Structure formats: C-alpha cells, structure tokens
Amino acid sequence: MKVVVPKALSKAGKNYLSEHDFELIEAPDDKQETILKIGKDADGIVLMTDPFDNQTLTKFTNLKIIARHGVGFDNVDEKFAGEHGVYVTITPMANASTVAETTIAEILDLSKNLTKISDEMRQGNFAYKLDHMGFDLSHKKIGVMGYGRIGRQVAEKANALGMDVLIFDPFVKETKIGKLVDRDTLISQSDVITLHLAVTDQTIHGFGKRELEMMKKSASLINLGRGALVDEQALIDALKTKQINGAALDVFDEEPLPLTSEFYKLNNVLLTPHIASNTKECMERMAVDSASEVVRVLSGEKPKWAVNKIK
C-alpha cells in the first residue's frame, strides 16, 4: 500500500511506516496539487497545514485516511471525507505540552519586550529599554479561552508564574485551577488573553472589533491557536491606535504571512511563523502518532483519534 508523506516529516514517522511495509511517496511540498500528482492512487496521506479541498479528495482512487500532522483540521472537510469513506485523524496527545510552553514563552517575551529590545541593542541602542519597559505577570489576570489539553497546560504554567487564571469554555463545568467565567467577563477583566479554541462556524473571526473594544487598554492578545479565530483587520486597527497594549501571533489567515501585511509595520506585535509545536521532540511525536493512525486504518483497524465517521 502507498502512503504520501511530506518531505519535512520527521524521520521517526517515515521509519514507522517503512517498518510496517508501506511504500512511501515523498511530496516535495505540501500543496494538494503536488500530493495529487504524485500519489493519486495512494491509500493514505500524512497531511500538514496546507488546504486539502473536497474536489481534490474525490480524485484519489484508493484513499482511506488523511492523517493530520497536528491537532487542527480546518484545512480539510472531515464530514465530506467521511461521506467518501475517508477517515480524518489528528494527533491530540503529541503537541499539547510543547504548544503550552511556546504560549508561555511568547507571553513572557511580550511582557518584557525581549525580542524588540534585543534587536535595538544589536543596533547600538542600549537605552531603548528606558522608554519601553515591560510589565509583571505575577498577580495579573490571564484569560484562557478554550480549556482542552493545551488550554489546561497553559493555565497550569501561568498559575505557577503567580497569575490569576480566568477560563472560558462552554463545555467545561469545573476546574481545579483558576475560575470559570463567561466570555465577556474574561475579555473585559483579563490582562492577557490567550486563544486555544477549535475553529468552528461559531468561532471563525469570533475575536473581532467588539471583543477588542472590551479589552483593557493595557491588555495583550495571544494567538497560537488558529489564524481564523481572529479578525485580523480589526486587530491591526486596535494595535495601530493603541486600543490594546499588544499581541503575540503565531498563526494567520494566510500562511506564510504576506510581506505586505500591516502587522510587519507594528512595533507592538510579536510575530512568529507557526512555531508553537516546532521542537524536535514534538515533531517526532506528531510524526509517529500520525503514522500510527495510517497503519491502523490500512491494517483494517479503527483509528484512535478520528474526527469523523465513515459512512
């Protein structure tokens, strides 16, 4: 059986598939056109974050599984896939700790202006720090929107830093850390808001002008979830006018973020190129977990982490 894998897939994942006697077809890039061209008769695909639309899916003759390398699956229509006999799976156990660590790292960076001050120092501006002081996190309120595996670990780590944790998640009824509050209370009271929600019809661009106007002027927005969660133009406007203190963004509506984006012109936003899970260990875990789902399905077993049902 044939499996299309990304060139960038960790060797651990490729080895796992090879050890189970699958023929690997290595895609030089992650574009759906490339995957279709080299693997139209593939039985399985390990998919990164590039879009994989319904029209492309129907052109595969033997496809049984699309194994997402990660947790989000907004780049593929899982319901449509299920209707066409294709499982869509994710790797929920592989990246939570790493993404939580990166979230805290970006919060720390933003709160102390670390990247910007370092850049200025390299240009000889040692005194830049005097007019660009950071802020303490201890005793500040952090609002965690979305209390799944990642949100929980962010809350735990923020609590360890002495932050007061507010949590919004309509599906969670109790928590050992922090306080469950409604959405508007979290937005209006938090000093730092971090987004860890799934992308749904209800959450797409759900953090926009209204929410930004509700935030404290001294507050910051953190998004390492999905770019689609935030209305980017509304955020750009809020950052330009100093309606909020700042933002740290690792995900965007369009990736790579176009060089024409106004975000690049703003000094109060920390930008990173979708690195939340970008560690050697995490990449190995995601590669092996996605590969193991391919092995299960193509061996006639049910997957562990399917996000759809086969009809």
PDB file of C-alpha atoms in Angstrom, residues 82-218:
ATOM      1  CA  GLY A  82     -16.295  10.611   5.925  1.00  0.00           C
ATOM      2  CA  GLU A  83     -19.076  10.538   3.351  1.00  0.00           C
ATOM      3  CA  HIS A  84     -16.484   9.377   0.834  1.00  0.00           C
ATOM      4  CA  GLY A  85     -15.076   6.646   3.067  1.00  0.00           C
ATOM      5  CA  VAL A  86     -12.000   8.534   4.234  1.00  0.00           C
ATOM      6  CA  TYR A  87     -11.001   8.878   7.875  1.00  0.00           C
ATOM      7  CA  VAL A  88      -9.531  12.182   9.054  1.00  0.00           C
ATOM      8  CA  THR A  89      -7.364  11.809  12.146  1.00  0.00           C
ATOM      9  CA  ILE A  90      -5.351  14.146  14.370  1.00  0.00           C
ATOM     10  CA  THR A  91      -2.520  13.818  16.922  1.00  0.00           C
ATOM     11  CA  PRO A  92      -4.043  15.205  20.145  1.00  0.00           C
ATOM     12  CA  MET A  93      -1.553  13.598  22.522  1.00  0.00           C
ATOM     13  CA  ALA A  94       1.600  14.774  20.771  1.00  0.00           C
ATOM     14  CA  ASN A  95       1.840  18.544  20.983  1.00  0.00           C
ATOM     15  CA  ALA A  96      -0.051  19.911  23.995  1.00  0.00           C
ATOM     16  CA  SER A  97       2.937  20.369  26.294  1.00  0.00           C
ATOM     17  CA  THR A  98       5.063  21.951  23.565  1.00  0.00           C
ATOM     18  CA  VAL A  99       2.366  24.391  22.440  1.00  0.00           C
ATOM     19  CA  ALA A 100       1.703  25.338  26.063  1.00  0.00           C
ATOM     20  CA  GLU A 101       5.417  26.004  26.600  1.00  0.00           C
ATOM     21  CA  THR A 102       5.596  28.154  23.464  1.00  0.00           C
ATOM     22  CA  THR A 103       2.495  30.065  24.534  1.00  0.00           C
ATOM     23  CA  ILE A 104       4.086  30.929  27.868  1.00  0.00           C
ATOM     24  CA  ALA A 105       7.342  31.817  26.083  1.00  0.00           C
ATOM     25  CA  GLU A 106       5.528  34.303  23.846  1.00  0.00           C
ATOM     26  CA  ILE A 107       3.671  35.787  26.807  1.00  0.00           C
ATOM     27  CA  LEU A 108       6.983  36.244  28.636  1.00  0.00           C
ATOM     28  CA  ASP A 109       8.608  37.759  25.543  1.00  0.00           C
ATOM     29  CA  LEU A 110       5.750  40.190  25.005  1.00  0.00           C
ATOM     30  CA  SER A 111       5.558  41.188  28.660  1.00  0.00           C
ATOM     31  CA  LYS A 112       9.265  42.093  28.780  1.00  0.00           C
ATOM     32  CA  ASN A 113       9.725  43.330  25.171  1.00  0.00           C
ATOM     33  CA  LEU A 114      12.577  40.825  24.860  1.00  0.00           C
ATOM     34  CA  THR A 115      12.758  40.464  21.078  1.00  0.00           C
ATOM     35  CA  LYS A 116      12.384  44.164  20.326  1.00  0.00           C
ATOM     36  CA  ILE A 117      14.890  45.251  22.999  1.00  0.00           C
ATOM     37  CA  SER A 118      17.387  42.644  21.769  1.00  0.00           C
ATOM     38  CA  ASP A 119      17.016  43.905  18.184  1.00  0.00           C
ATOM     39  CA  GLU A 120      17.563  47.509  19.308  1.00  0.00           C
ATOM     40  CA  MET A 121      20.632  46.535  21.327  1.00  0.00           C
ATOM     41  CA  ARG A 122      22.169  44.920  18.238  1.00  0.00           C
ATOM     42  CA  GLN A 123      21.807  48.298  16.519  1.00  0.00           C
ATOM     43  CA  GLY A 124      23.634  50.063  19.347  1.00  0.00           C
ATOM     44  CA  ASN A 125      20.513  51.399  21.052  1.00  0.00           C
ATOM     45  CA  PHE A 126      21.317  50.285  24.602  1.00  0.00           C
ATOM     46  CA  ALA A 127      18.998  52.914  26.085  1.00  0.00           C
ATOM     47  CA  TYR A 128      15.895  51.712  24.199  1.00  0.00           C
ATOM     48  CA  LYS A 129      14.828  49.876  27.353  1.00  0.00           C
ATOM     49  CA  LEU A 130      14.346  53.125  29.273  1.00  0.00           C
ATOM     50  CA  ASP A 131      11.278  54.148  27.270  1.00  0.00           C
ATOM     51  CA  HIS A 132       9.994  50.629  26.627  1.00  0.00           C
ATOM     52  CA  MET A 133       9.507  48.970  29.984  1.00  0.00           C
ATOM     53  CA  GLY A 134       7.650  45.702  30.239  1.00  0.00           C
ATOM     54  CA  PHE A 135       5.101  44.549  32.792  1.00  0.00           C
ATOM     55  CA  ASP A 136       4.976  41.909  35.517  1.00  0.00           C
ATOM     56  CA  LEU A 137       2.886  38.786  35.063  1.00  0.00           C
ATOM     57  CA  SER A 138       2.637  37.877  38.745  1.00  0.00           C
ATOM     58  CA  HIS A 139      -0.805  38.772  40.139  1.00  0.00           C
ATOM     59  CA  LYS A 140      -2.066  39.697  36.664  1.00  0.00           C
ATOM     60  CA  LYS A 141      -5.145  38.002  35.209  1.00  0.00           C
ATOM     61  CA  ILE A 142      -4.719  35.624  32.292  1.00  0.00           C
ATOM     62  CA  GLY A 143      -7.818  34.648  30.344  1.00  0.00           C
ATOM     63  CA  VAL A 144      -7.654  31.194  28.773  1.00  0.00           C
ATOM     64  CA  MET A 145     -10.256  30.776  26.033  1.00  0.00           C
ATOM     65  CA  GLY A 146     -10.624  27.074  25.301  1.00  0.00           C
ATOM     66  CA  TYR A 147      -9.817  24.603  28.060  1.00  0.00           C
ATOM     67  CA  GLY A 148      -8.730  21.484  26.220  1.00  0.00           C
ATOM     68  CA  ARG A 149      -5.371  19.756  26.570  1.00  0.00           C
ATOM     69  CA  ILE A 150      -3.384  22.842  25.581  1.00  0.00           C
ATOM     70  CA  GLY A 151      -5.503  25.351  27.478  1.00  0.00           C
ATOM     71  CA  ARG A 152      -5.225  23.303  30.663  1.00  0.00           C
ATOM     72  CA  GLN A 153      -1.440  23.192  30.495  1.00  0.00           C
ATOM     73  CA  VAL A 154      -1.225  26.916  29.761  1.00  0.00           C
ATOM     74  CA  ALA A 155      -3.393  27.553  32.829  1.00  0.00           C
ATOM     75  CA  GLU A 156      -1.160  25.349  34.985  1.00  0.00           C
ATOM     76  CA  LYS A 157       2.023  27.072  33.831  1.00  0.00           C
ATOM     77  CA  ALA A 158       0.538  30.560  34.173  1.00  0.00           C
ATOM     78  CA  ASN A 159      -0.675  29.692  37.664  1.00  0.00           C
ATOM     79  CA  ALA A 160       2.880  28.623  38.546  1.00  0.00           C
ATOM     80  CA  LEU A 161       4.032  32.108  37.496  1.00  0.00           C
ATOM     81  CA  GLY A 162       1.641  33.620  40.016  1.00  0.00           C
ATOM     82  CA  MET A 163      -1.027  34.676  37.529  1.00  0.00           C
ATOM     83  CA  ASP A 164      -4.732  34.627  38.355  1.00  0.00           C
ATOM     84  CA  VAL A 165      -6.404  32.328  35.837  1.00  0.00           C
ATOM     85  CA  LEU A 166      -9.797  33.006  34.255  1.00  0.00           C
ATOM     86  CA  ILE A 167     -11.237  30.307  31.998  1.00  0.00           C
ATOM     87  CA  PHE A 168     -13.942  30.348  29.349  1.00  0.00           C
ATOM     88  CA  ASP A 169     -15.108  27.101  27.804  1.00  0.00           C
ATOM     89  CA  PRO A 170     -18.837  26.333  27.421  1.00  0.00           C
ATOM     90  CA  PHE A 171     -18.120  22.594  27.571  1.00  0.00           C
ATOM     91  CA  VAL A 172     -16.231  22.654  30.886  1.00  0.00           C
ATOM     92  CA  LYS A 173     -18.190  22.549  34.152  1.00  0.00           C
ATOM     93  CA  GLU A 174     -15.397  22.540  36.745  1.00  0.00           C
ATOM     94  CA  THR A 175     -11.692  23.203  37.076  1.00  0.00           C
ATOM     95  CA  LYS A 176      -9.020  22.685  39.721  1.00  0.00           C
ATOM     96  CA  ILE A 177      -7.094  25.766  38.617  1.00  0.00           C
ATOM     97  CA  GLY A 178      -8.486  29.244  38.214  1.00  0.00           C
ATOM     98  CA  LYS A 179     -12.075  30.340  37.833  1.00  0.00           C
ATOM     99  CA  LEU A 180     -14.654  29.567  35.167  1.00  0.00           C
ATOM    100  CA  VAL A 181     -16.269  32.764  33.887  1.00  0.00           C
ATOM    101  CA  ASP A 182     -18.425  33.835  30.964  1.00  0.00           C
ATOM    102  CA  ARG A 183     -16.843  35.069  27.749  1.00  0.00           C
ATOM    103  CA  ASP A 184     -17.416  38.790  28.249  1.00  0.00           C
ATOM    104  CA  THR A 185     -16.141  38.723  31.833  1.00  0.00           C
ATOM    105  CA  LEU A 186     -12.930  37.040  30.716  1.00  0.00           C
ATOM    106  CA  ILE A 187     -12.367  39.525  27.893  1.00  0.00           C
ATOM    107  CA  SER A 188     -13.049  42.623  29.983  1.00  0.00           C
ATOM    108  CA  GLN A 189     -11.085  41.588  33.081  1.00  0.00           C
ATOM    109  CA  SER A 190      -8.000  39.820  31.700  1.00  0.00           C
ATOM    110  CA  ASP A 191      -4.566  41.406  31.348  1.00  0.00           C
ATOM    111  CA  VAL A 192      -3.520  38.679  28.916  1.00  0.00           C
ATOM    112  CA  ILE A 193      -5.946  36.707  26.738  1.00  0.00           C
ATOM    113  CA  THR A 194      -4.773  33.512  25.044  1.00  0.00           C
ATOM    114  CA  LEU A 195      -6.831  31.650  22.435  1.00  0.00           C
ATOM    115  CA  HIS A 196      -6.972  27.848  22.360  1.00  0.00           C
ATOM    116  CA  LEU A 197     -10.320  27.276  20.669  1.00  0.00           C
ATOM    117  CA  ALA A 198     -11.210  24.985  17.810  1.00  0.00           C
ATOM    118  CA  VAL A 199     -12.166  26.647  14.536  1.00  0.00           C
ATOM    119  CA  THR A 200     -15.913  26.248  14.017  1.00  0.00           C
ATOM    120  CA  ASP A 201     -18.651  28.237  12.308  1.00  0.00           C
ATOM    121  CA  GLN A 202     -19.173  29.956  15.665  1.00  0.00           C
ATOM    122  CA  THR A 203     -15.521  30.856  16.298  1.00  0.00           C
ATOM    123  CA  ILE A 204     -14.282  31.935  12.839  1.00  0.00           C
ATOM    124  CA  HIS A 205     -13.179  35.572  13.208  1.00  0.00           C
ATOM    125  CA  GLY A 206     -15.046  35.467  16.513  1.00  0.00           C
ATOM    126  CA  PHE A 207     -12.476  37.677  18.219  1.00  0.00           C
ATOM    127  CA  GLY A 208     -13.038  40.981  16.463  1.00  0.00           C
ATOM    128  CA  LYS A 209     -13.847  44.651  16.899  1.00  0.00           C
ATOM    129  CA  ARG A 210     -16.375  44.125  19.691  1.00  0.00           C
ATOM    130  CA  GLU A 211     -14.049  41.942  21.730  1.00  0.00           C
ATOM    131  CA  LEU A 212     -11.034  44.210  21.212  1.00  0.00           C
ATOM    132  CA  GLU A 213     -13.057  47.202  22.391  1.00  0.00           C
ATOM    133  CA  MET A 214     -13.988  45.268  25.536  1.00  0.00           C
ATOM    134  CA  MET A 215     -10.363  44.542  26.440  1.00  0.00           C
ATOM    135  CA  LYS A 216      -8.380  46.647  28.875  1.00  0.00           C
ATOM    136  CA  LYS A 217      -6.185  49.196  27.149  1.00  0.00           C
ATOM    137  CA  SER A 218      -3.238  47.620  28.987  1.00  0.00           C
TER     138      SER A 218
END
